Amino acid sequence: MAKTFIMYDQICKTHLAGSGHPENPARLDAIVSALQNEDQNSELVWQSPEPAREEDLFGNHEAGYVDLVRDSVAAGRHSLGYPDTGISNGSWDAALTAAGGLINAVDLVMEGKAANAFCPVRPPGHHARPGMGMGFCLFNNVALAARHAMKKYGLDRILVIDWDVHHGNGTQEAFYQEQEVFFFSTHQEAWFPFTGERHETGSGKGRGTNMNFPFSAGAGRDEILPAFTGHLVPTMDEYKPQLVLVSAGFDAMQGDLLGRFNLTEDDFARLTEIAMEIAGKHASGRLVSTLEGGYNLDGLARACAAHVKTLMQGG
Ligand SMILES: [Zn+2]
């Protein structure tokens, strides 16, 4: 029986965003340790991803921006020149490996080799816009996964669920005018990146395939779960996604350093179940999840463990 895959490589720790930065390699150490602890019976399959190729990046990013990232890292710069986009010598390889983790994971679930997959990778991706990095993100990993699924497998109905406390503006922007990807986000309102209002529902052919649920600081299970059960689930009964991608930001956990939501690890297990139910009903269970935010190491580790423990029940 196919199992849950964890796409992980230590190379993702070589990206350094700056001294004292909350998005740092210790996040992956905390997650790996928690997952190993959860995996007493070796039910998880740990796989080191192949790095994405540059041509994969062009599916979602402008060539000039890809050049900027590659050349800035090669030149030893410490920033891309945009706010919150610190880089280091390892950033190019880490970013390609992060994107590659998701691309590999899509292949594994599409080919039936994995029941589902979680990618504890960094740098994260959902703020990265087609033409510029933003908010700790260099390349939009989840968008690249969707582009890969569209191109290689011809999928034309992909759901991206983004429960990070911050709005996934880069993912929304990438698919705002396309119906092939449905973007659903719950996030804290009036908070970085200050997008993601309810009236942003897509345009052109993408009209109606973008759904935002901003909530005020302090929101938790009582606000966020109904957005999933009352809105996402029935909408997906109409849309019928062929693949479910999850931008799993665990900064929506209570006590996070960069968010003010109050979700608990049990709530993340429940959100995972709902995502799996949607995938099970419409997409033969095909689900790929990736790490986005999550900056309180203890909370991050517990939330991640609850997420993956639930994914394992789909194997
Ligand atoms: Zn976030």
PDB file of N, CA and C in Angstrom, residues 23 57 95 110 262:
ATOM      1  N   GLU A  23      12.885  32.913  10.042  1.00  0.00           N
ATOM      2  CA  GLU A  23      12.802  31.847   9.031  1.00  0.00           C
ATOM      3  C   GLU A  23      14.210  31.277   8.899  1.00  0.00           C
ATOM      4  N   LEU A  57      11.272  26.438 -13.341  1.00  0.00           N
ATOM      5  CA  LEU A  57      10.975  27.734 -12.723  1.00  0.00           C
ATOM      6  C   LEU A  57      10.261  28.662 -13.697  1.00  0.00           C
ATOM      7  N   ALA A  95      16.708  26.705  -2.777  1.00  0.00           N
ATOM      8  CA  ALA A  95      15.448  27.067  -3.431  1.00  0.00           C
ATOM      9  C   ALA A  95      15.094  26.060  -4.527  1.00  0.00           C
ATOM     10  N   MET A 110       0.872  11.353  -8.431  1.00  0.00           N
ATOM     11  CA  MET A 110       0.200  11.149  -9.724  1.00  0.00           C
ATOM     12  C   MET A 110       0.439   9.727 -10.237  1.00  0.00           C
ATOM     13  N   ASN A 262      -5.243  31.351  16.703  1.00  0.00           N
ATOM     14  CA  ASN A 262      -5.243  30.481  17.883  1.00  0.00           C
ATOM     15  C   ASN A 262      -5.534  29.024  17.551  1.00  0.00           C
TER      16      ASN A 262
END
